[in-house]
Amino acid sequence: RRAETGFELKSVSLLKKCILNEICTANGLANG
């Protein structure tokens, strides 16, 4: 179970990074 939890945490962190990257990219495009 610990391994699964660790994997889930990694997946969530990666997902957050992807979302943040999309937001940063959207802001960059909006800012020109």
Coordinates of C-alpha atoms in Angstrom, one line a residue:
R1 CA 0.0 0.0 0.0
R2 CA 2.8 2.4 0.7
A3 CA 4.2 1.9 -2.8
E4 CA 0.8 2.6 -4.2
T5 CA 0.4 5.7 -2.1
G6 CA 3.8 7.0 -3.2
F7 CA 2.9 6.3 -6.8
E8 CA -0.4 8.2 -6.3
L9 CA 1.5 11.1 -4.8
K10 CA 3.9 11.2 -7.7
S11 CA 1.0 11.1 -10.2
V12 CA -0.8 14.0 -8.3
S13 CA 2.4 16.1 -8.2
L14 CA 3.0 15.5 -11.9
L15 CA -0.6 16.4 -12.7
K16 CA -0.2 19.6 -10.7
K17 CA 3.0 20.4 -12.6
C18 CA 1.1 19.8 -15.9
I19 CA -1.7 22.1 -14.8
L20 CA 0.7 24.8 -13.6
N21 CA 2.6 24.5 -16.9
E22 CA -0.6 24.9 -18.9
I23 CA -1.5 28.0 -16.8
C24 CA 2.0 29.4 -17.2
T25 CA 1.8 28.8 -21.0
A26 CA -1.6 30.3 -21.2
N27 CA -0.4 33.4 -19.3
G28 CA 2.7 33.6 -21.5
L29 CA 0.5 33.5 -24.6
A30 CA -1.9 36.1 -23.1
N31 CA 1.1 38.3 -22.2
G32 CA 2.4 38.0 -25.7

